[in-house]
Amino acid sequence: MIAEEIHRITEALPAGVRLVAVSKYHPTEAIREAYAVGQRVFGESHAQELQRKHEELTGLEGLEWHFIGHLQTNKVKYIAPYVSLIHAVDTPRLLTEINRQGERAERRLRCLLQLHVAQEETKFGFTPDEAMTFLDSGEWQQFDHVELAGIMAMATNTDDTSRIRNDFHRARLFFEQARDRYFSPDTFNEISMGMSDDWHIAIDEGATLIRIGTQIFGHRVY
Ligand SMILES: *Cc1c(COP(=O)(O)O)cnc(C)c1O
């Protein structure tokens, strides 16, 4: 079933869109099953869980870990040595700490700014205005161990597809504005959006990374 879902999804992906298989709360056997059919990028959202899985799976060549959830500043040090992409940078303070830990690990850490575009109070992230104010401040330009590579967003949790489309669309417009103002399209090139229930819409709206858990691995055991 894991293999089937991965084939089903990857066959539907247009060129330039990559699947992040969200393996949080699922055992490493599930990750091995996905790896066996060619999946290489996995998303986790808890630093300790990621650390444990990374240690268990170090032998798997080419495996890439993405940290997709809310990241606490005091946890950055655990993942900095090996994480490939941090999807959800939601405060300047977190980016400062990522830069510090990137320096310690002697790496340049690729990061996405998390945009808050959903009609919900509880979600983390910068509003598009806050994100642009942060970029305008230039503070991030001094960070030698961080590379801002794009944005990440979540849509409103609703059945109203026009609202979901609208959320993703706003995220994409911000991405284009920010890129054109501050970055090279060669390095600022990722739009992470779309989960099990809305990834088709996200791809229509320009996603380059889709983060899918439940559809591949089934319901999570908490
Ligand atoms: C858990 C999670 C996902 C995957 O969600 P599914 O609905 O299971 O596909 C995607 N993005 C983030 C940030 C998550 O925490």
Coordinates of C-alpha atoms and ligand atoms in Angstrom, one line a residue:
M1 CA 0.0 0.0 0.0
I2 CA 2.8 2.4 0.8
A3 CA 4.5 1.5 -2.5
E4 CA 1.2 1.9 -4.4
E5 CA 0.5 5.3 -3.0
I6 CA 4.0 6.6 -3.8
H7 CA 3.7 5.4 -7.4
R8 CA 0.2 6.9 -7.7
I9 CA 1.4 10.3 -6.4
T10 CA 4.8 10.5 -8.2
E11 CA 3.2 9.6 -11.5
A12 CA 0.8 12.5 -11.1
L13 CA 3.6 15.0 -10.4
P14 CA 4.5 17.6 -13.1
A15 CA 8.2 18.1 -13.8
G16 CA 9.8 20.2 -11.0
V17 CA 7.5 19.1 -8.2
R18 CA 8.9 16.8 -5.6
L19 CA 7.2 14.6 -3.0
V20 CA 8.1 14.9 0.7
A21 CA 6.8 11.7 2.3
V22 CA 5.7 12.8 5.8
S23 CA 6.7 9.9 8.1
K24 CA 6.1 11.5 11.5
Y25 CA 4.7 9.0 14.0
H26 CA 5.4 6.1 11.6
P27 CA 8.0 3.5 12.3
T28 CA 11.3 3.3 10.4
E29 CA 10.0 0.1 8.7
A30 CA 7.5 2.3 6.9
I31 CA 10.3 4.6 5.7
R32 CA 12.3 1.6 4.5
E33 CA 9.3 0.4 2.5
A34 CA 9.0 3.8 0.8
Y35 CA 12.8 4.0 0.2
A36 CA 12.7 0.6 -1.5
V37 CA 10.4 2.0 -4.2
G38 CA 12.6 5.0 -4.8
Q39 CA 11.3 7.7 -2.3
R40 CA 14.2 9.7 -1.0
V41 CA 12.8 12.8 0.7
F42 CA 11.1 12.4 4.1
G43 CA 9.5 14.9 6.4
E44 CA 9.4 14.9 10.1
S45 CA 8.1 17.4 12.6
H46 CA 9.7 16.5 16.0
A47 CA 13.4 16.9 16.6
Q48 CA 13.9 13.9 18.9
E49 CA 11.9 11.6 16.7
L50 CA 13.9 12.7 13.6
Q51 CA 17.2 12.3 15.5
R52 CA 16.2 8.7 16.4
K53 CA 15.2 7.8 12.9
H54 CA 18.2 9.5 11.4
E55 CA 20.4 7.3 13.6
E56 CA 18.5 4.1 12.7
L57 CA 18.6 4.8 9.0
T58 CA 22.1 6.2 8.5
G59 CA 23.0 3.5 6.0
L60 CA 20.4 4.5 3.5
E61 CA 22.2 6.3 0.7
G62 CA 20.7 9.5 -0.7
L63 CA 18.0 9.8 2.0
E64 CA 17.1 13.4 2.6
W65 CA 15.4 14.7 5.8
H66 CA 13.2 17.7 5.8
F67 CA 12.0 19.3 9.0
I68 CA 8.5 20.4 8.3
G69 CA 6.9 21.3 11.6
H70 CA 7.2 24.0 14.1
L71 CA 10.8 24.1 15.3
Q72 CA 11.7 25.3 18.7
T73 CA 14.9 27.3 18.9
N74 CA 16.4 25.0 21.5
K75 CA 16.0 22.0 19.2
V76 CA 17.8 23.4 16.2
K77 CA 21.1 22.0 17.4
Y78 CA 19.9 18.4 17.2
I79 CA 19.1 18.5 13.5
A80 CA 21.5 21.1 12.1
P81 CA 24.3 18.5 11.2
Y82 CA 22.2 16.6 8.7
V83 CA 18.8 18.2 7.9
S84 CA 18.4 19.1 4.1
L85 CA 15.7 21.7 4.4
I86 CA 13.9 23.4 7.2
H87 CA 10.4 24.2 6.0
A88 CA 8.8 26.3 8.7
V89 CA 10.9 29.3 9.8
D90 CA 8.3 31.4 11.6
T91 CA 10.3 34.0 13.5
P92 CA 13.5 36.1 13.0
R93 CA 14.8 34.6 16.3
L94 CA 14.6 31.1 14.9
L95 CA 16.5 32.0 11.8
T96 CA 19.2 33.6 13.9
E97 CA 19.5 30.3 15.8
I98 CA 19.6 28.3 12.6
N99 CA 22.4 30.5 11.4
R100 CA 24.3 29.9 14.7
Q101 CA 23.9 26.1 14.5
G102 CA 24.7 26.1 10.8
E103 CA 28.0 27.8 11.7
R104 CA 28.7 25.2 14.4
A105 CA 27.9 22.3 12.0
E106 CA 29.9 24.1 9.2
R107 CA 27.0 24.0 6.9
R108 CA 24.7 26.4 5.1
L109 CA 21.2 25.4 6.0
R110 CA 18.5 25.8 3.4
C111 CA 15.3 27.3 5.0
L112 CA 11.8 28.3 3.9
L113 CA 9.8 31.1 5.5
Q114 CA 6.5 29.9 6.8
L115 CA 3.7 32.1 5.6
H116 CA 0.4 32.4 7.5
V117 CA -2.2 32.6 4.8
A118 CA -5.0 30.4 6.4
Q119 CA -8.1 31.9 8.0
E120 CA -7.1 30.4 11.3
E121 CA -5.8 31.9 14.5
T122 CA -3.7 29.0 15.6
K123 CA -1.3 28.5 12.8
F124 CA 2.3 29.6 13.0
G125 CA 4.1 31.8 10.5
F126 CA 4.6 35.3 9.2
T127 CA 1.7 37.1 7.5
P128 CA 2.8 38.2 4.0
D129 CA 3.2 41.7 5.3
E130 CA 5.3 40.6 8.2
A131 CA 7.4 38.4 6.0
M132 CA 8.1 41.3 3.6
T133 CA 8.9 43.6 6.5
F134 CA 11.4 41.1 7.7
L135 CA 13.0 40.8 4.2
D136 CA 13.0 44.6 3.9
S137 CA 14.9 44.8 7.2
G138 CA 17.9 43.1 5.6
E139 CA 18.7 41.4 8.8
W140 CA 18.9 38.0 7.1
Q141 CA 21.6 39.2 4.7
Q142 CA 24.2 38.8 7.3
F143 CA 23.5 35.1 7.9
D144 CA 26.3 33.2 6.1
H145 CA 25.0 29.8 7.3
V146 CA 21.5 30.2 6.1
E147 CA 20.1 30.1 2.6
L148 CA 16.6 31.3 2.2
A149 CA 15.2 29.0 -0.5
G150 CA 11.6 29.9 -0.7
I151 CA 8.3 29.7 1.3
M152 CA 6.0 27.2 3.0
A153 CA 2.3 27.5 3.6
M154 CA -0.7 25.7 4.8
A155 CA -4.2 26.4 3.6
T156 CA -7.3 26.8 5.7
N157 CA -8.6 23.5 7.0
T158 CA -11.9 23.5 5.1
D159 CA -13.9 21.7 2.3
D160 CA -14.2 25.0 0.5
T161 CA -11.8 24.5 -2.4
S162 CA -12.0 28.1 -3.6
R163 CA -10.8 29.2 -0.2
I164 CA -7.9 26.7 -0.3
R165 CA -7.0 27.8 -3.8
N166 CA -7.1 31.5 -2.6
D167 CA -4.7 30.8 0.3
F168 CA -2.2 29.0 -1.9
H169 CA -2.5 31.7 -4.5
R170 CA -1.6 34.4 -2.0
A171 CA 1.4 32.4 -0.8
R172 CA 2.6 32.1 -4.4
L173 CA 2.2 35.8 -5.1
F174 CA 4.3 36.6 -2.0
F175 CA 6.9 34.1 -3.2
E176 CA 7.2 35.8 -6.6
Q177 CA 7.3 39.3 -5.1
A178 CA 10.0 38.3 -2.6
R179 CA 12.0 36.5 -5.2
D180 CA 11.9 39.4 -7.7
R181 CA 12.9 41.9 -5.0
Y182 CA 15.6 40.1 -3.1
F183 CA 16.8 36.7 -4.5
S184 CA 18.1 34.8 -7.4
P185 CA 15.6 32.4 -9.0
D186 CA 18.4 29.8 -8.9
T187 CA 18.4 29.7 -5.1
F188 CA 15.0 31.0 -4.1
N189 CA 13.0 28.4 -5.8
E190 CA 10.9 26.3 -3.5
I191 CA 7.2 26.6 -2.7
S192 CA 6.2 24.0 -0.1
M193 CA 2.4 23.6 0.0
G194 CA -0.1 20.9 -0.3
M195 CA -0.9 17.9 2.0
S196 CA -3.0 14.7 1.6
D197 CA -6.3 16.5 1.0
D198 CA -5.2 19.5 -1.0
W199 CA -2.1 18.8 -3.0
H200 CA -3.7 18.8 -6.4
I201 CA -4.8 22.4 -5.8
A202 CA -1.4 23.3 -4.4
I203 CA 0.3 22.0 -7.6
D204 CA -2.1 24.1 -9.8
E205 CA -1.0 27.1 -7.7
G206 CA 2.7 26.5 -8.2
A207 CA 3.9 24.2 -5.4
T208 CA 7.4 22.7 -5.9
L209 CA 7.3 20.5 -2.8
I210 CA 4.2 18.7 -1.6
R211 CA 4.1 17.2 1.9
I212 CA 2.0 14.1 2.1
G213 CA 1.7 11.8 5.1
T214 CA -1.7 10.2 5.6
Q215 CA -2.3 9.3 2.0
I216 CA 1.0 7.3 1.9
F217 CA 1.3 5.9 5.4
G218 CA -2.2 5.8 6.7
H219 CA -3.5 7.4 9.9
R220 CA -0.9 8.3 12.5
V221 CA -0.8 6.5 15.8
Y222 CA -0.4 9.0 18.5
Ligands
LIG1 C1 1.7 16.3 9.3 C2 2.0 17.3 8.3 C3 1.8 17.1 7.0 C4 1.1 15.9 6.3 O1 -0.2 16.0 6.5 P1 -1.2 14.8 5.9 O2 -2.5 15.4 6.0 O3 -1.0 13.6 6.8 O4 -0.7 14.5 4.5 C5 2.2 18.2 6.1 N1 2.7 19.3 6.6 C6 2.9 19.5 7.9 C7 3.6 20.8 8.3 C8 2.6 18.5 8.8 O5 2.8 18.8 10.1

